[in-house]
Structure formats: structure tokens, C-alpha cells
PDB file of C-alpha atoms in Angstrom:
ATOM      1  CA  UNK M 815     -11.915 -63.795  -2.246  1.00  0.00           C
ATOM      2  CA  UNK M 816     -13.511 -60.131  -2.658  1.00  0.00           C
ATOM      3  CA  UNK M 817     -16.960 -60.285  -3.167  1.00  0.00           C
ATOM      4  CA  UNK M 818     -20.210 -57.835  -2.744  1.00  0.00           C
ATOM      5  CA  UNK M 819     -22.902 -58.839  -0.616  1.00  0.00           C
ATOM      6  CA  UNK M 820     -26.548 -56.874   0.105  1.00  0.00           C
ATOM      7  CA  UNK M 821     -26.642 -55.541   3.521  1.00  0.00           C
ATOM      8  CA  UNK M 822     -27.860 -52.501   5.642  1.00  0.00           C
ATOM      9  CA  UNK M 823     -28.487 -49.193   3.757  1.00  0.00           C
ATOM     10  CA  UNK M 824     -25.631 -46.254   3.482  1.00  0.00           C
ATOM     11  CA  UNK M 825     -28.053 -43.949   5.096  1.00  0.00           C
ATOM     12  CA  UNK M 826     -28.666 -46.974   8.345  1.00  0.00           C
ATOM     13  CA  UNK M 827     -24.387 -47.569   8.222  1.00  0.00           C
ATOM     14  CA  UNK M 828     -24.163 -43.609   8.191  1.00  0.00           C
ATOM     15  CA  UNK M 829     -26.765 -43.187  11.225  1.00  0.00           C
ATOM     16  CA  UNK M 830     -25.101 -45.650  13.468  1.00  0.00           C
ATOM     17  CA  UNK M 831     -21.255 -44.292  11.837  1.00  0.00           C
ATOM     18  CA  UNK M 832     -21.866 -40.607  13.121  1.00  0.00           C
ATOM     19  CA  UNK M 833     -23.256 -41.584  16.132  1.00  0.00           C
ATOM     20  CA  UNK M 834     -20.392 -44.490  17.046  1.00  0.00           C
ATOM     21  CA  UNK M 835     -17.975 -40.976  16.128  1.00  0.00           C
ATOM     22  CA  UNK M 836     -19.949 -38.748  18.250  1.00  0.00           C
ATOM     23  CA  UNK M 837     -19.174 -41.496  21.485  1.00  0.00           C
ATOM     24  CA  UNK M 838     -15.712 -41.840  20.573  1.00  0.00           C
ATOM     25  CA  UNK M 839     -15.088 -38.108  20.579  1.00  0.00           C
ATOM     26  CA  UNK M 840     -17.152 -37.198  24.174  1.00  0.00           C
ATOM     27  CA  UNK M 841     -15.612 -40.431  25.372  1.00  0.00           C
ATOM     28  CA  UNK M 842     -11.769 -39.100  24.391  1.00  0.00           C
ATOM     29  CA  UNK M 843     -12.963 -35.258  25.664  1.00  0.00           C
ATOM     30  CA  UNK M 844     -13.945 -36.824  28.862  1.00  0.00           C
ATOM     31  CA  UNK M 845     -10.655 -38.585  29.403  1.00  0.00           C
ATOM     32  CA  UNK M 846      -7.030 -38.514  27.458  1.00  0.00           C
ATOM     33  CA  UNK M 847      -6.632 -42.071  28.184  1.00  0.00           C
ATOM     34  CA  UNK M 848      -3.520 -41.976  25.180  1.00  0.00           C
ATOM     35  CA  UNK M 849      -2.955 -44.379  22.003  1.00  0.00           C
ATOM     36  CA  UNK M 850      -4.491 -47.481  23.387  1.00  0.00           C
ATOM     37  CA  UNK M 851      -7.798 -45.155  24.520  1.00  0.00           C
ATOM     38  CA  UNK M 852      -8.326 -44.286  20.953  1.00  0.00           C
ATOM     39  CA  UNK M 853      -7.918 -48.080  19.261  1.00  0.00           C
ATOM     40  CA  UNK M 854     -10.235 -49.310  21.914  1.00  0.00           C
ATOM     41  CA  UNK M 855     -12.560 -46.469  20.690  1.00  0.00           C
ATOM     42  CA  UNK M 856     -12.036 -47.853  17.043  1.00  0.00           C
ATOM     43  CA  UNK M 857     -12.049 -50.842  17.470  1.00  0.00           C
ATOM     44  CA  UNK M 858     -16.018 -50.486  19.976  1.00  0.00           C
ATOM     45  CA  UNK M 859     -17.080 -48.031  16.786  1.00  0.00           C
ATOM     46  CA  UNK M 860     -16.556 -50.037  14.141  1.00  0.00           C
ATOM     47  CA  UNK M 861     -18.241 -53.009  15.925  1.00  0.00           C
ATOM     48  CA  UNK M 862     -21.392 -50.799  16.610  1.00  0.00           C
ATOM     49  CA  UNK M 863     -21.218 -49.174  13.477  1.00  0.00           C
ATOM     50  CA  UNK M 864     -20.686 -51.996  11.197  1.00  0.00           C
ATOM     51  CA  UNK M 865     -23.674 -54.329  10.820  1.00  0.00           C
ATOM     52  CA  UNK M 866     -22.801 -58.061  11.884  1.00  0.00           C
ATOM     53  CA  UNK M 867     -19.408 -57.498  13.417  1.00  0.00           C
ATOM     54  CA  UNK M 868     -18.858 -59.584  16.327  1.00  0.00           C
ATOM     55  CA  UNK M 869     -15.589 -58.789  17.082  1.00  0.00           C
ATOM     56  CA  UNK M 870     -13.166 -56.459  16.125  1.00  0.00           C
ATOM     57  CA  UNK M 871      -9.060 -55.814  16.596  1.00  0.00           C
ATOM     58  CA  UNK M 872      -6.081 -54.165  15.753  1.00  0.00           C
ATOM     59  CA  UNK M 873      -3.103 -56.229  14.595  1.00  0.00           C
ATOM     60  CA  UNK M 874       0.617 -54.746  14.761  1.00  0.00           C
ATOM     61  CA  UNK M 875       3.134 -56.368  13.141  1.00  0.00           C
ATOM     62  CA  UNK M 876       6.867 -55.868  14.555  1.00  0.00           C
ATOM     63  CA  UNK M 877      10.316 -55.686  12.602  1.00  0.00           C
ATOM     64  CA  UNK M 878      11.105 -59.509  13.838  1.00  0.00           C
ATOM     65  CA  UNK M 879       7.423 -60.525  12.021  1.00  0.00           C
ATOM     66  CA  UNK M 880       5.780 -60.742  15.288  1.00  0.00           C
ATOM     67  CA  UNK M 881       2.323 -60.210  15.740  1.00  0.00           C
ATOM     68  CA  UNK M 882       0.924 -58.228  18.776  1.00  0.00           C
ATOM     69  CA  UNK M 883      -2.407 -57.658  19.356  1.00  0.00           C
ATOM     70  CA  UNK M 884      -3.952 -53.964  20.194  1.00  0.00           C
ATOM     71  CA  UNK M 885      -7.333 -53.454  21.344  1.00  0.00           C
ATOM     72  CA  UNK M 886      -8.826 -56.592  20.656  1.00  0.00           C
ATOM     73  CA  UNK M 887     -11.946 -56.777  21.870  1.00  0.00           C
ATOM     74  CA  UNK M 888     -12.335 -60.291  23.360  1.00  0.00           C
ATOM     75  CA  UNK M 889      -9.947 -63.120  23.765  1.00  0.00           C
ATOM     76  CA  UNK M 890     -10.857 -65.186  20.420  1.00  0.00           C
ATOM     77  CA  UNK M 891      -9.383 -61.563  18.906  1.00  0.00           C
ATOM     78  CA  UNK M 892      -6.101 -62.247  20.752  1.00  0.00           C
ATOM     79  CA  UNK M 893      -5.769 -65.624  19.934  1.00  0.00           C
ATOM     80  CA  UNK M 894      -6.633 -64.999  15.863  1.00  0.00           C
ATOM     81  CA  UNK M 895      -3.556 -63.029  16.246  1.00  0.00           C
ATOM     82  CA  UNK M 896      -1.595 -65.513  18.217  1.00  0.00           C
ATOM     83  CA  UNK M 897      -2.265 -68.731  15.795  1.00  0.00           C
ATOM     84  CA  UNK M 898      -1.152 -66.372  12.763  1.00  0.00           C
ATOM     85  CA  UNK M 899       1.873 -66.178  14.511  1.00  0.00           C
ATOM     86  CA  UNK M 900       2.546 -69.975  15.538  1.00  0.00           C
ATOM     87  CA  UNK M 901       0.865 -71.396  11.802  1.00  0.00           C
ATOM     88  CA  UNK M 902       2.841 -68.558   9.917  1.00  0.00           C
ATOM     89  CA  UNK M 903      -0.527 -67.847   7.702  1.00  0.00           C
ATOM     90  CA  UNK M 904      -3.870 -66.146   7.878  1.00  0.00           C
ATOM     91  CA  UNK M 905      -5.757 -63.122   6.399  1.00  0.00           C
ATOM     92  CA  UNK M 906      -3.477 -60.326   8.663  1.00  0.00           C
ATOM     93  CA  UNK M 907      -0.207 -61.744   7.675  1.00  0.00           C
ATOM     94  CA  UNK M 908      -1.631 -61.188   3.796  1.00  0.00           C
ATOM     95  CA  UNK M 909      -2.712 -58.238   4.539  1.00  0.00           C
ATOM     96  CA  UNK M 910       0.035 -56.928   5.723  1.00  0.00           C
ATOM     97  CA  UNK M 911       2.496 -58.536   3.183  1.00  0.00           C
ATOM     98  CA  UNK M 912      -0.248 -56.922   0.607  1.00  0.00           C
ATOM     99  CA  UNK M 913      -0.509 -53.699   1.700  1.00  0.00           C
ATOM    100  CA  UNK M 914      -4.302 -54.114   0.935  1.00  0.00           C
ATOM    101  CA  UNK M 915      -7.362 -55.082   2.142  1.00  0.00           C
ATOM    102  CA  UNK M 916      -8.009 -58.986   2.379  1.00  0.00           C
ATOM    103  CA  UNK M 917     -11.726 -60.035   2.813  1.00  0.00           C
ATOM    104  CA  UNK M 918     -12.998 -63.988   3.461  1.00  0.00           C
ATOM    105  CA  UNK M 919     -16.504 -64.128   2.226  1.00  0.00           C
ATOM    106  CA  UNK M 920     -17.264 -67.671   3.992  1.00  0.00           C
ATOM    107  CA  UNK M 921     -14.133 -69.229   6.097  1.00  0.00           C
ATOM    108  CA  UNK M 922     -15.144 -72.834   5.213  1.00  0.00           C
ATOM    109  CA  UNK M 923     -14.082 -72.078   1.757  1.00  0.00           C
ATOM    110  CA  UNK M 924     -10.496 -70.451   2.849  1.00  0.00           C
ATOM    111  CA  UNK M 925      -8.780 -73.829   3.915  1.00  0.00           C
ATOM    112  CA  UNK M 926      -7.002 -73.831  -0.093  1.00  0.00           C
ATOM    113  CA  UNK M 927      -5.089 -70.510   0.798  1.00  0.00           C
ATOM    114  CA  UNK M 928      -4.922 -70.860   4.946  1.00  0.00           C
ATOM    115  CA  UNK M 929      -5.639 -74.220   5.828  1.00  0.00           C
ATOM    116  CA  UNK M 930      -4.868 -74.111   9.245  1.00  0.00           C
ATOM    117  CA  UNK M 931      -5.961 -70.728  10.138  1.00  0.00           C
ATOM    118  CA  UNK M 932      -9.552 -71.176   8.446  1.00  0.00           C
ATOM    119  CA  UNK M 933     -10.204 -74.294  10.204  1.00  0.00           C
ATOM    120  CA  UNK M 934      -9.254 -73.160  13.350  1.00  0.00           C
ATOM    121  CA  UNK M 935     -11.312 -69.996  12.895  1.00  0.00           C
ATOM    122  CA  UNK M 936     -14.073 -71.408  11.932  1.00  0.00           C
ATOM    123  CA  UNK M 937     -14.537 -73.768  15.265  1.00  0.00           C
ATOM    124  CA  UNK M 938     -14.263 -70.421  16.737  1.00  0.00           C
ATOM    125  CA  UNK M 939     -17.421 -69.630  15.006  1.00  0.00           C
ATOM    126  CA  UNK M 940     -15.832 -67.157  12.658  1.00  0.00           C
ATOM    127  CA  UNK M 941     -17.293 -67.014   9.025  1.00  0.00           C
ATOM    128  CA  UNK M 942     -16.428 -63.885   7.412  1.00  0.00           C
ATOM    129  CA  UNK M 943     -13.422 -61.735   8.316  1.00  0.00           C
ATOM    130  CA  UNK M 944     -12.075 -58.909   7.010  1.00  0.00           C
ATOM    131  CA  UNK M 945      -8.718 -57.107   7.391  1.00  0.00           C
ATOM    132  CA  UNK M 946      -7.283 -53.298   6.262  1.00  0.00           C
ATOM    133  CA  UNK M 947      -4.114 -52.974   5.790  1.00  0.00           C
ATOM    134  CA  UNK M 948      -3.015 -49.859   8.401  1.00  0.00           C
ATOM    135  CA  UNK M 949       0.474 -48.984   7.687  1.00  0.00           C
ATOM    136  CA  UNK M 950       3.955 -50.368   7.044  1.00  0.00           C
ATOM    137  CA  UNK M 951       7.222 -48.366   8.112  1.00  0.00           C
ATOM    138  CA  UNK M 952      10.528 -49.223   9.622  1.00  0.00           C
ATOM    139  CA  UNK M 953       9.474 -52.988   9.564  1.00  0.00           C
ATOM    140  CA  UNK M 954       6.577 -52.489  11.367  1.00  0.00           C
ATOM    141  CA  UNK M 955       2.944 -52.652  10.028  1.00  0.00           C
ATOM    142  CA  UNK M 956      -0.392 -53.071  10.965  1.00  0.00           C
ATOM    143  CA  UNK M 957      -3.962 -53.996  10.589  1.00  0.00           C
ATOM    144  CA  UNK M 958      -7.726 -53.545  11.640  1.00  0.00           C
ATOM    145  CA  UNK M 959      -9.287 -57.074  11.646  1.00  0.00           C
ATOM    146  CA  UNK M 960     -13.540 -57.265  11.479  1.00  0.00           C
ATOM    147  CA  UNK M 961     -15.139 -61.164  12.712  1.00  0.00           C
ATOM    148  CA  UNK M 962     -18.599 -62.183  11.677  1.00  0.00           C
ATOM    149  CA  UNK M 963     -20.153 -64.919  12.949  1.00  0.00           C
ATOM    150  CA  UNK M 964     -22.450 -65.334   9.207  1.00  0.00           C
ATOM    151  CA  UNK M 965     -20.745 -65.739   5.806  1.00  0.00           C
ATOM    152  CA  UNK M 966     -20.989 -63.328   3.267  1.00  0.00           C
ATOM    153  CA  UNK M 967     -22.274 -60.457   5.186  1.00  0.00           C
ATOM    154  CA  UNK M 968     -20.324 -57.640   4.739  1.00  0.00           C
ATOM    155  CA  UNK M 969     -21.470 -55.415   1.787  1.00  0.00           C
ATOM    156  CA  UNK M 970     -19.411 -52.453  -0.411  1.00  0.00           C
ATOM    157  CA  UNK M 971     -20.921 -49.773   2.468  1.00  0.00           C
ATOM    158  CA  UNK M 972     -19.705 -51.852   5.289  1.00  0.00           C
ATOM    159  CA  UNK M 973     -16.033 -52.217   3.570  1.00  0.00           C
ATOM    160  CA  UNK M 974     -15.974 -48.894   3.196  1.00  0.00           C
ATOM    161  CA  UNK M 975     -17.066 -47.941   6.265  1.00  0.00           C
ATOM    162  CA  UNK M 976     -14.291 -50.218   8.155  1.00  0.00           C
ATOM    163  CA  UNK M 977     -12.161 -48.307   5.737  1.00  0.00           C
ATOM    164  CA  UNK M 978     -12.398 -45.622   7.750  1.00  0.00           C
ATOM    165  CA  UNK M 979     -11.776 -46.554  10.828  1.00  0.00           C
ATOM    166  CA  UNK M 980      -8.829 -48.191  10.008  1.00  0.00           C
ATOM    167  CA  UNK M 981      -7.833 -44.875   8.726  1.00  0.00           C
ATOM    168  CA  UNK M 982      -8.347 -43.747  12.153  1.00  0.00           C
ATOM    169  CA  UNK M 983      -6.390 -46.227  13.206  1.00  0.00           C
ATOM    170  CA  UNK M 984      -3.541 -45.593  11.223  1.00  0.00           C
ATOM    171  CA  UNK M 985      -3.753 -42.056  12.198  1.00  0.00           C
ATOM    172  CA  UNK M 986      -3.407 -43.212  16.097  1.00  0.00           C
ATOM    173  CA  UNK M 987      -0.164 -45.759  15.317  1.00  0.00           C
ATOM    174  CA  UNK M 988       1.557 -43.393  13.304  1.00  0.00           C
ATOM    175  CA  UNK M 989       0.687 -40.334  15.796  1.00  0.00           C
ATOM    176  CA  UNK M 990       2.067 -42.620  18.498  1.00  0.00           C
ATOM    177  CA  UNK M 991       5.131 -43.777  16.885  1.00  0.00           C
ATOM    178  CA  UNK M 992       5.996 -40.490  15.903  1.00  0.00           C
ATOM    179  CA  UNK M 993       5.210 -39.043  19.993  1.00  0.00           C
ATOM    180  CA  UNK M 994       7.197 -41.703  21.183  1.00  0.00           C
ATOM    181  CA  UNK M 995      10.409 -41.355  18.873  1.00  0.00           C
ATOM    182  CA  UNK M 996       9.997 -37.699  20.106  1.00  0.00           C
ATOM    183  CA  UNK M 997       9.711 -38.364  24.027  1.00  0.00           C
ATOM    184  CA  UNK M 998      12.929 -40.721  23.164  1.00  0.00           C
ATOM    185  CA  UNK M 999      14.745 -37.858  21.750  1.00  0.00           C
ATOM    186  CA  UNK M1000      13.380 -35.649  24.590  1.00  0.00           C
ATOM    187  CA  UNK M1001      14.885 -38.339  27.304  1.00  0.00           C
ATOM    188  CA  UNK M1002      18.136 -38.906  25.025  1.00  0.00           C
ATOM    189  CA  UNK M1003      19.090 -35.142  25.574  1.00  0.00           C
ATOM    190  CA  UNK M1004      18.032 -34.698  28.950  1.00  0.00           C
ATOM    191  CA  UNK M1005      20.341 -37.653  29.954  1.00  0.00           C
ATOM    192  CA  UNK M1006      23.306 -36.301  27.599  1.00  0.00           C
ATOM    193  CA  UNK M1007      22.523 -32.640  29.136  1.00  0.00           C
ATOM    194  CA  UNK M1008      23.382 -33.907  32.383  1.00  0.00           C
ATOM    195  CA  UNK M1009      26.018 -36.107  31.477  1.00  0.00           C
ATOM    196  CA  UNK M1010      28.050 -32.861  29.661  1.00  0.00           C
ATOM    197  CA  UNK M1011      26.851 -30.834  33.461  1.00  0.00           C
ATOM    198  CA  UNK M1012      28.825 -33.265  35.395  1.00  0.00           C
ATOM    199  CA  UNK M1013      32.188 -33.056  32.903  1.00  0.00           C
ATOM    200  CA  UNK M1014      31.784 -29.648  33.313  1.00  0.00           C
ATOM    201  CA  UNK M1015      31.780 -29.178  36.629  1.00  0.00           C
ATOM    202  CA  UNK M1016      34.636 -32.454  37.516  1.00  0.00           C
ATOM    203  CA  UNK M1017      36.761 -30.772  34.910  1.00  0.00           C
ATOM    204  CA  UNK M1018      36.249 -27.523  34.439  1.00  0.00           C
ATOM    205  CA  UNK M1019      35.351 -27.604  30.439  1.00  0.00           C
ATOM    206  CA  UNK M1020      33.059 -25.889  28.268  1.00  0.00           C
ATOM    207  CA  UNK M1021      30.195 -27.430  27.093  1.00  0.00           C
ATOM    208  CA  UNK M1022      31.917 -28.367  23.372  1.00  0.00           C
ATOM    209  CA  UNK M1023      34.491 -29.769  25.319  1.00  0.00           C
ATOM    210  CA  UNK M1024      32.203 -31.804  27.754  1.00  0.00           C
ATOM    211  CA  UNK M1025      30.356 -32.839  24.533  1.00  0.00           C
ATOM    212  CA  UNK M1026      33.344 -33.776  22.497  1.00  0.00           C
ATOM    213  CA  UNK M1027      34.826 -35.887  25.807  1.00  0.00           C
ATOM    214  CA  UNK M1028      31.623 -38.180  25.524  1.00  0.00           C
ATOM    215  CA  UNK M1029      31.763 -38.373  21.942  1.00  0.00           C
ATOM    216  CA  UNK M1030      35.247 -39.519  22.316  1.00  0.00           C
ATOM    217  CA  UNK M1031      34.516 -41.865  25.045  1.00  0.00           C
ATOM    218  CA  UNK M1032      31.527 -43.422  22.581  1.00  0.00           C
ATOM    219  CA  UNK M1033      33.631 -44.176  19.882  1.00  0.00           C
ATOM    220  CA  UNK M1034      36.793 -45.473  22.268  1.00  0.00           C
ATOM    221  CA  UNK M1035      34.426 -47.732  23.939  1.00  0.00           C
ATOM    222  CA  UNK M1036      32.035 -48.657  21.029  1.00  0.00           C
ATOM    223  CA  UNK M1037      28.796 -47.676  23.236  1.00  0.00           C
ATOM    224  CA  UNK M1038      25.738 -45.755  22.043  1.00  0.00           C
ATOM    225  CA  UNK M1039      26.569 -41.977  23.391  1.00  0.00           C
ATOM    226  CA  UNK M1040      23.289 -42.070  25.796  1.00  0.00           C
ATOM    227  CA  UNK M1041      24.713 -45.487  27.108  1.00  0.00           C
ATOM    228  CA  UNK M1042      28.183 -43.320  27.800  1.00  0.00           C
ATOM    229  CA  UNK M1043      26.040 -40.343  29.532  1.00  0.00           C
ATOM    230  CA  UNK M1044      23.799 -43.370  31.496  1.00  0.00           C
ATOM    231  CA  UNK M1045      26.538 -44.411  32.949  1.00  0.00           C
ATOM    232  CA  UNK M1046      27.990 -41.152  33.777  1.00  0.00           C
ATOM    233  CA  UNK M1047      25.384 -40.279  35.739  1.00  0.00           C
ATOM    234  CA  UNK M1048      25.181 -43.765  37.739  1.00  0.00           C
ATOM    235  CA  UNK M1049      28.690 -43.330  38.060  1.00  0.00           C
ATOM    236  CA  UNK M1050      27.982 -39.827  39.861  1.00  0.00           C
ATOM    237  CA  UNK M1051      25.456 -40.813  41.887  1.00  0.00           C
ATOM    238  CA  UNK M1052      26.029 -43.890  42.662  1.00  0.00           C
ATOM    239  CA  UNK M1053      30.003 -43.637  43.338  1.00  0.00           C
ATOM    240  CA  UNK M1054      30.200 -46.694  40.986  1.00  0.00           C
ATOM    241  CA  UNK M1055      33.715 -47.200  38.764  1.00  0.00           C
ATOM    242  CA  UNK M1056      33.869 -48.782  35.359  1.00  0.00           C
ATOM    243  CA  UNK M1057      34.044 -47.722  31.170  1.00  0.00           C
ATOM    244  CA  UNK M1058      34.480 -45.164  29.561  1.00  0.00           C
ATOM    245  CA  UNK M1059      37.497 -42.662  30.778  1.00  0.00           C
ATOM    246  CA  UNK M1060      38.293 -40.610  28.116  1.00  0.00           C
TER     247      UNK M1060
END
């Protein structure tokens, strides 16, 4: 289903490239609006960037197979990712399972491998569509999906150039992930911080021994250790009664 098709020039894809970039990075100067800023940046570049995109999203993909959509740029976008999910098919979901780059030269000619999904796109007046494969990690994964409303438009230059931005993309998932495993982490000690300052001070122990009383309590009571310190602190503030007692 790969295929090269004439288009605009490298230098005209380049042009309208540094200046889509150029937006992006006053726009994200201008205002830190966080992960889902920068995807709706992506996804606006590589519409104005990439000669006869229409439409343009970010698929992501999570451990249960579910797929979510992330800066999609209309509603059609949202739904493409929303019949993948309820027909179990469609250029994404290949992508994804892939780990590569899946291009549909002409929809009407797609119904052999997606039947359902091509049809359906193609009364959405979808012909060509394109997705990169982002990432895959934990059982999560991803994908930047590109919607033209023409068959067989996209040439090499505009594959490569969505190329890039999904390697933005990627970059801003995995930068994400990894800033909000850390804020977890951040949270998680805070909470069992405060838990071990209460032990302390109801029982006069040190803080090994506070720590080792809600390690205890974990185990005897099969809960998560910040799940023991959560309640802790309810329990403290709250006057409440309940689990674990060491």
C-alpha cells in the first residue's frame, strides 16, 4: 500500500516546514500550555506544512488496546479513532501493531485489508491517510494520523516531512510520561513523608521505625504502602478508624 506520488517541491515543503516550526516555537514561548499545547502545535504544523492535509491527529493506544484520541483536529479525527476501536481494524491499529509507518494511497481500494474502516472513511470524504508509528512502551503506543481528501497525494518529501513531526510527537508523549511517573513519585513520598511524621510523633519512633511500621502494616494488610500512608493521614485528620494497626 506504499507508493510515491509527485507533489510540492522539498524546497516549497521546507519553506512552509520552517515557518509552521517557527509558530510552534513563539506560540509555546508565549505560553507553557503543557503536553497537550505541544500535540495541538504538531498536529496545526504538520497540517500547514504538509501539502493536502485536511486533517491531522494523534492516536494513543492504552495497555487494555484502547484508543484515545490527542489533539485531533476536528471531530471526523475523533471519530477515525473511535470506529478503529468499535470495528477492531484500520490503518492506526496496524500501525501500531507494526511499529511502522502505514500509508493508504486511495481508500476505495483499502476495503480487502479494512473493510469496514475504508468504507466508512471514505463517506467521510477521506482518500489518502497516512499514519507514523510514535512509540510503544509499557503497553502503551501511539500514532500521528495525516487525512487527505484526494488519493494519491502524498509524495516521498511529504512522508518524510510528517516523519518529523511525529518525531516531535514522540518526543512530547514520552517527555510526558516520563514527567508524570516523576510527579507520581514526587506525590508518593510526600504522602509517605507525612504518614512516617504522624507515627513519629503518636509514638515516639525514629523515622526507620515509623518507616518499617508502614511497611509492616502494607504487607499485614496486603495494601499498596501509599494506600497505608493515605489512609493514615485521613485517619489523622479526619478522626476516622479502620485498617491497618500494626
Amino acid at each position: 500500500m506504499e507508493s510515491s506520488v509527485s507533489g510540492a517541491g522539498e524546497q516549497g515543503v521546507g519553506a512552509g516546514l520552517a515557518q509552521a516550526l517557527d509558530t510552534a516555537a513563539r506560540k509555546l514561548l508565549a505560553r507553557n500550555g503543557g503536553v497537550e499545547h505541544t500535540l495541538e502545535l504538531i498536529v496545526a504544523g504538520a497540517i500547514a506544512s504538509i501539502p493536502h492535509v485536511d486533517r491531522a491527529g494523534i492516536s494513543f493506544v492504552e495497555a487494555d488496546g484502547t484508543i484515545t484520541s490527542r489533539a485531533p483536529s476536528d471531530e471526523v479525527v475523533a471519530e477515525f479513532d473511535a470506529w478503529q476501536n468499535e470495528l477492531g481494524e484500520g490503518p492506526c491499529r496496524d500501525s501500531i501493531h507494526e511499529h511502522g509507518r502505514v500509508l493508504v494511497t486511495d481508500m476505495d481500494t483499502a476495503g480487502e485489508r479494512w473493510p469496514r474502516f475504508a468504507a466508512a472513511a471514505a463517506e467521510r470524504g477521506v482518500a489518502t491517510m497516512c499514519s507514523f508509528f510514535l512509540f510503544a512502551q509499557n503497553g502503551n503506543a501511539g500514532a500521528l494520523n495525516l487525512y487527505a481528501g484526494r488519493a494519491g497525494v502524498f509524495d516521498d518529501s511529504s512522508l518524510e516531512t510528517g516523519a518529523l513531526f511525529a518525531s516531535h510527537a514522540a518526543i512530547a508523549l514520552h517527555g510526558a510520561k516520563r514527567a508524570a511517573g516523576l510527579n507520581e513519585a514526587l506525590r508518593t513520598r510526600d504522602v509517605i513523608g507525612q504518614a512516617k511524621g504522624i507515627l513519629i510523633e503518636r509514638f515516639t519512633l525514629s523515622e526507620d521505625q515509623a518507616f518499617a511500621m508502614l511497611v509492616r502494616s502494607s504487607q499485614d494488610t496486603n495494601l499498596k504502602l501509599r494506600d497505608v500512608a493515605t489512609w493514615l493521614l485521613n485517619e489523622a485528620t479526619q478522626g476516622r478508624s479502620g485498617p491497618p494497626t500494626p
